[in-house]
XYZ file of C-alpha atoms in Angstrom:
310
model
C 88.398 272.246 162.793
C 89.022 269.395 160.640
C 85.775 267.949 158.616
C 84.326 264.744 159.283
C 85.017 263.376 155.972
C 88.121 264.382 155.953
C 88.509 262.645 159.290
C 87.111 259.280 157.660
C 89.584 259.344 154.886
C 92.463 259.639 157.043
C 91.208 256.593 159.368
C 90.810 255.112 156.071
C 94.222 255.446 154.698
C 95.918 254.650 158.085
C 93.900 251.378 157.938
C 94.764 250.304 154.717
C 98.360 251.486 154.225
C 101.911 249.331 154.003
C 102.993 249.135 157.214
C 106.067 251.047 157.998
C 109.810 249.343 156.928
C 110.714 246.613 159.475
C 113.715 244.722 159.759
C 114.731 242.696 157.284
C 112.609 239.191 157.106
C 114.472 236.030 155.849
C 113.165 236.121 152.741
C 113.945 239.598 152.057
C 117.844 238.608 152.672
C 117.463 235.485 150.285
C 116.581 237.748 147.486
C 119.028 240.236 148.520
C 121.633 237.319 148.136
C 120.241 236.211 144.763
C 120.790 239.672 143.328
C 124.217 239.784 144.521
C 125.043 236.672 143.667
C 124.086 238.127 139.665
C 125.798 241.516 140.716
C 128.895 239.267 141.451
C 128.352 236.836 138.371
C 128.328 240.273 135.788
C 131.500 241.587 137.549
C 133.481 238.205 136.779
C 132.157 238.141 132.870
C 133.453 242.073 132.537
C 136.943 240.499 134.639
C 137.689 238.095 132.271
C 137.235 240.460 128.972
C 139.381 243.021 130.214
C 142.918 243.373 128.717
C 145.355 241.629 131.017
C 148.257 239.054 131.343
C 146.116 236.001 132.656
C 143.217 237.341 130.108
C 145.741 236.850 127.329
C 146.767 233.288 127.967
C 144.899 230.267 126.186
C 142.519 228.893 128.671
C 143.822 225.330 128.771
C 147.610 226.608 129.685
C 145.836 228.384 132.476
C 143.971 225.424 133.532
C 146.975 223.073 133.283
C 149.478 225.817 135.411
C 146.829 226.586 138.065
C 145.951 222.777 138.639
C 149.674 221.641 138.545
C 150.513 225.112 141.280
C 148.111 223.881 143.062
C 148.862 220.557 143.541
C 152.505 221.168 144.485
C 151.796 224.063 147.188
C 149.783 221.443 148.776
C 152.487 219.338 149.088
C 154.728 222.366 150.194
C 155.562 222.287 154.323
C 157.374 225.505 153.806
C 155.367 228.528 155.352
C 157.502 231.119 153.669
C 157.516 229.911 150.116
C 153.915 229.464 150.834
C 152.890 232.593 151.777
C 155.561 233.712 149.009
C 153.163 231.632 146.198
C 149.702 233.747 147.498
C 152.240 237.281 147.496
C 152.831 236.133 143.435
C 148.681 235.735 143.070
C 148.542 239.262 144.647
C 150.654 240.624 141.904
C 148.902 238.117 139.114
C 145.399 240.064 139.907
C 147.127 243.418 140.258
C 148.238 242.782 136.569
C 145.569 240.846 135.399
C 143.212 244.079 135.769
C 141.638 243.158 138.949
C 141.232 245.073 142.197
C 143.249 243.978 144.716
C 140.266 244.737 147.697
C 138.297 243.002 145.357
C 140.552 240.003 145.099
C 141.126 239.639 149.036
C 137.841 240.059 149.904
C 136.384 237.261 147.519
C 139.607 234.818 148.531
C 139.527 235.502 152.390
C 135.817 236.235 153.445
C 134.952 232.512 152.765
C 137.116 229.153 152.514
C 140.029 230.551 154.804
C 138.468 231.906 157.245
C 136.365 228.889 157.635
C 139.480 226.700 157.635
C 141.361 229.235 160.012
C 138.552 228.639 162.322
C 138.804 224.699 161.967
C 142.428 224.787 162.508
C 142.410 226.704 165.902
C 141.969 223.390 168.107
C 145.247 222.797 166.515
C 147.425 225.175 168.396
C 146.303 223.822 171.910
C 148.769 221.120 173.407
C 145.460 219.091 174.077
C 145.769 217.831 170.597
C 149.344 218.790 169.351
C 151.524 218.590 171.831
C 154.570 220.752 171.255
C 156.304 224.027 173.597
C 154.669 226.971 175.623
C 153.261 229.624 173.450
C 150.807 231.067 175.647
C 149.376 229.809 178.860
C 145.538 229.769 178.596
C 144.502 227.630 182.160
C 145.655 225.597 184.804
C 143.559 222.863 185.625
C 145.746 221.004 188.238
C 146.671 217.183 188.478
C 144.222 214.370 187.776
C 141.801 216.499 185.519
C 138.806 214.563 183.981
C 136.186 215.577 181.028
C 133.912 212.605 181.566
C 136.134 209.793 180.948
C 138.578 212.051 178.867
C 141.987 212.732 181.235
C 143.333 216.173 180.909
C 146.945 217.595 181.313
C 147.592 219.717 183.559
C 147.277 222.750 181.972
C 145.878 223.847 178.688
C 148.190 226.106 176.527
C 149.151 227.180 172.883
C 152.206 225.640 171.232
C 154.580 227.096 169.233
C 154.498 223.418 166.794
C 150.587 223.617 166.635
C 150.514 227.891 165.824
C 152.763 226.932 163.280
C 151.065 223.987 161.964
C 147.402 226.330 162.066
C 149.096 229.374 160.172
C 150.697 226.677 157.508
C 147.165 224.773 156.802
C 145.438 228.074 156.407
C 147.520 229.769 154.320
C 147.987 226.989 151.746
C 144.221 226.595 151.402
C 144.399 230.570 150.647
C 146.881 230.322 148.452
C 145.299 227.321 146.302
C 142.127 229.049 146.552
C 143.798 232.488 145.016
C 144.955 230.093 142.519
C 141.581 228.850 141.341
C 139.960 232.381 141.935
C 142.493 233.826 139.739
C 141.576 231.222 136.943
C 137.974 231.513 137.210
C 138.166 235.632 137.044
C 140.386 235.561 133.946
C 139.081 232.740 131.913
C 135.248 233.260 130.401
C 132.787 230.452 131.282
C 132.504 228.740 128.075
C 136.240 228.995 127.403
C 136.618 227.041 130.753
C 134.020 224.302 129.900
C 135.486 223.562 126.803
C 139.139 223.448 128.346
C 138.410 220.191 130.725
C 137.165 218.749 127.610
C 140.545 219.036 126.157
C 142.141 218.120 129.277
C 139.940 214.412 129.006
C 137.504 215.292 131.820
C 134.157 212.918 130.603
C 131.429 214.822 128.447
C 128.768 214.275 131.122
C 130.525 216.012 133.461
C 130.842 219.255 131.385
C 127.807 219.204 130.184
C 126.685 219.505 133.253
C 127.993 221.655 134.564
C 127.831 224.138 131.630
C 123.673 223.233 131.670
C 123.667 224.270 135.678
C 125.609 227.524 135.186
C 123.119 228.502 132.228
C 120.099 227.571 134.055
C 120.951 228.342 137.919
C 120.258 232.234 136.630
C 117.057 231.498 134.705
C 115.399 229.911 138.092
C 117.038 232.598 140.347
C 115.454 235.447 138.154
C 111.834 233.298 138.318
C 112.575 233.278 142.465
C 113.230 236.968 142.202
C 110.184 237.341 139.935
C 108.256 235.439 142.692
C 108.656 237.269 145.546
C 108.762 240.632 144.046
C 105.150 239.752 142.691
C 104.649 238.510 146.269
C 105.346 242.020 147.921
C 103.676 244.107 145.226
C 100.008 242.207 146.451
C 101.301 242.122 150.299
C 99.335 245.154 152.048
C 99.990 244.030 155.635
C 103.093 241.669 156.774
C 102.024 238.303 157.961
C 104.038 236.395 160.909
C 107.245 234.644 160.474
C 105.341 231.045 160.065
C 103.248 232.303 157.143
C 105.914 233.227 155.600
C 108.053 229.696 156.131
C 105.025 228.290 154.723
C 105.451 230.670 151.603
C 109.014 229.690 151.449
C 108.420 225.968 151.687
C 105.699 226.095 148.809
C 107.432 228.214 146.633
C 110.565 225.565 146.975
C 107.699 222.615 146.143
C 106.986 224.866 143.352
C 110.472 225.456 142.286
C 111.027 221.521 142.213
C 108.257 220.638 139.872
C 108.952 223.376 137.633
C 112.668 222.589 137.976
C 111.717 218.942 136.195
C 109.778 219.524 133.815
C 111.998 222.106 132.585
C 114.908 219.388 132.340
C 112.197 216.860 130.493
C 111.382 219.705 127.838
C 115.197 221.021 127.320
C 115.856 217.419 126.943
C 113.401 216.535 124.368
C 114.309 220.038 122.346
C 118.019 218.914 122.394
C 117.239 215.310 121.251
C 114.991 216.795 118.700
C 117.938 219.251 117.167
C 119.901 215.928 117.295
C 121.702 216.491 120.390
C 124.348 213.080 120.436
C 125.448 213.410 124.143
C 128.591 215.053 123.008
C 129.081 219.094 124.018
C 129.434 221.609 121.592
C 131.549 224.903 122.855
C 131.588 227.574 120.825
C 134.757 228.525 121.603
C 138.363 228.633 119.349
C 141.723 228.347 121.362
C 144.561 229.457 119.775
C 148.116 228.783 121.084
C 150.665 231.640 120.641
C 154.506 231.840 121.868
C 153.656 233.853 125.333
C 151.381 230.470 126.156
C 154.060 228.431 126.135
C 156.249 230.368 128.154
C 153.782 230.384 130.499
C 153.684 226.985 130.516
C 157.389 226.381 131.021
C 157.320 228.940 133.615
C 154.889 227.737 135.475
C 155.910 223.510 135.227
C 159.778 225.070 136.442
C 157.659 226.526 139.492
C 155.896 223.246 140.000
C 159.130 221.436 139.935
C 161.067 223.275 141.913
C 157.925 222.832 144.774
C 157.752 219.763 144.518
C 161.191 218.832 145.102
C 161.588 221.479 148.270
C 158.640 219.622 149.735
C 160.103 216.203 148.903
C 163.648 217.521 150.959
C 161.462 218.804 153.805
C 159.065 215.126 153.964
């Protein structure tokens, strides 16, 4: 026989426990994102100090090569030398001290695959006409969509499969490209590198003031909600916790600005000119400038192959 007390305190307990793990709310996958998103941000900082050949380059040669590949592969029509260029930013990362999983996975899971997607209408006849691939449906003489006529049958072409597979691959390949230099290159090192390429000062500096202060107010939204579920003894319903959401975001706003207004005044009162200071020396050695031959011959010789295929 169990007392009565005893009884009591285990009503009690049941009452007031945490309920039991549910799926995963919205917000629980938002903060899940946020700490991968500084999981992934500490991974590229220990990338670009490890000992490698794109780590040993000065950061403006790699800015100027990457920016000058990528502008002639996207003038490139030729598939093979295309998917030749992304087989040379395999072998780049492989000796540039990166994982290769780790390198597909960043370049494929996002832009490409989006793209790839976009470019599928592009392989039916309905908007590039070309030859019979692969027969999808017959839809017979005199076929209307509203006010749209239709051929006769819908079908993938050779021209448009081709044309897909080129437009895809040459946004993976540029995207490699700038992967590749944002892996290998530390963040400061980069700022300070379109300053000596002439991109304006307001530019950089903003961008280097968003990349120091987008983890500061992640960490605070982290901060929040953890604080949130340490005080949360029963789950509420999914529009409680939109309205959470939506006044933490309020909340995030007005903290956001007057942040800006007192980093402003600090810098202005430490006699901050409008001009960015990096502190960051570059240091040109004979291996730069071979990469920098090497890699305007490789422009060069893109540029005019694409020119002879126009």
């Amino acid at each position: 026989m169990i007392p009565d007390w005893m009884k009591s305190v285990s009503l009690a307990h049941e009452k007031f426990a945490p309920p039991p793990p549910a799926r995963k709310d919205f917000v629980k996958k938002t903060i899940d994102g946020i700490i991968a998103f500084f999981q992934e941000a500490m991974t590229t900082e220990e990338i670009s100090s490890r000992r490698g050949l794109l780590q040993s380059l000065d950061p403006r040669i790699k800015l100027i090569s990457m920016l000058s590949l990528i502008f002639a592969i996207s003038m490139t029509k030729n598939l093979e030398i295309i998917a030749l260029f992304y087989l040379m930013t395999l072998i780049f990362a492989y000796l540039s001290s990166i994982s290769i999983v780790f390198f597909v996975k960043r370049v494929w899971l996002f832009i490409p695959i989006f793209t790839g997607v976009i470019a599928i209408p592009m392989t039916l006849n309905i908007f590039l006409p070309g030859d019979v691939l692969i027969p999808l449906v017959d839809l017979g003489q005199r076929a209307h969509i509203g006010p749209f006529a239709m051929p006769e049958s819908i079908y993938i072409t050779s021209q448009g499969t081709r044309a897909a597979v080129l437009f895809t691959m040459r946004v993976a390949a540029c995207v490699s490209a700038v992967v590749l230099l944002f892996l290998t290159t530390p963040q400061r090192a980069l700022f300070k590198s379109l300053r000596s390429i002439g991109v304006p000062k307001v530019y950089v500096l903003t961008l280097e003031m968003a990349n120091r202060y987008i983890f500061l107010f992640m960490e605070m939204v982290r901060d929040l909600y953890i604080a949130k579920r340490s005080r949360t003894i029963k789950s509420r319903g999914t529009l409680a916790e939109q309205r959470w959401v939506g006044g933490r975001i309020g909340y995030m706003l007005i903290k956001a600005l007057d942040m800006s207004e007192k980093v402003h005044m600090a810098m202005i009162s430490r006699g901050f000119s409008g001009d960015v200071k990096l502190s960051y020396e570059f240091a040109m050695r004979g291996r730069d400038y071979i990469a920098l031959g090497v890699s305007m011959v490789i422009c060069i010789l893109l540029l005019t192959q694409g020119i002879v295929n126009a």
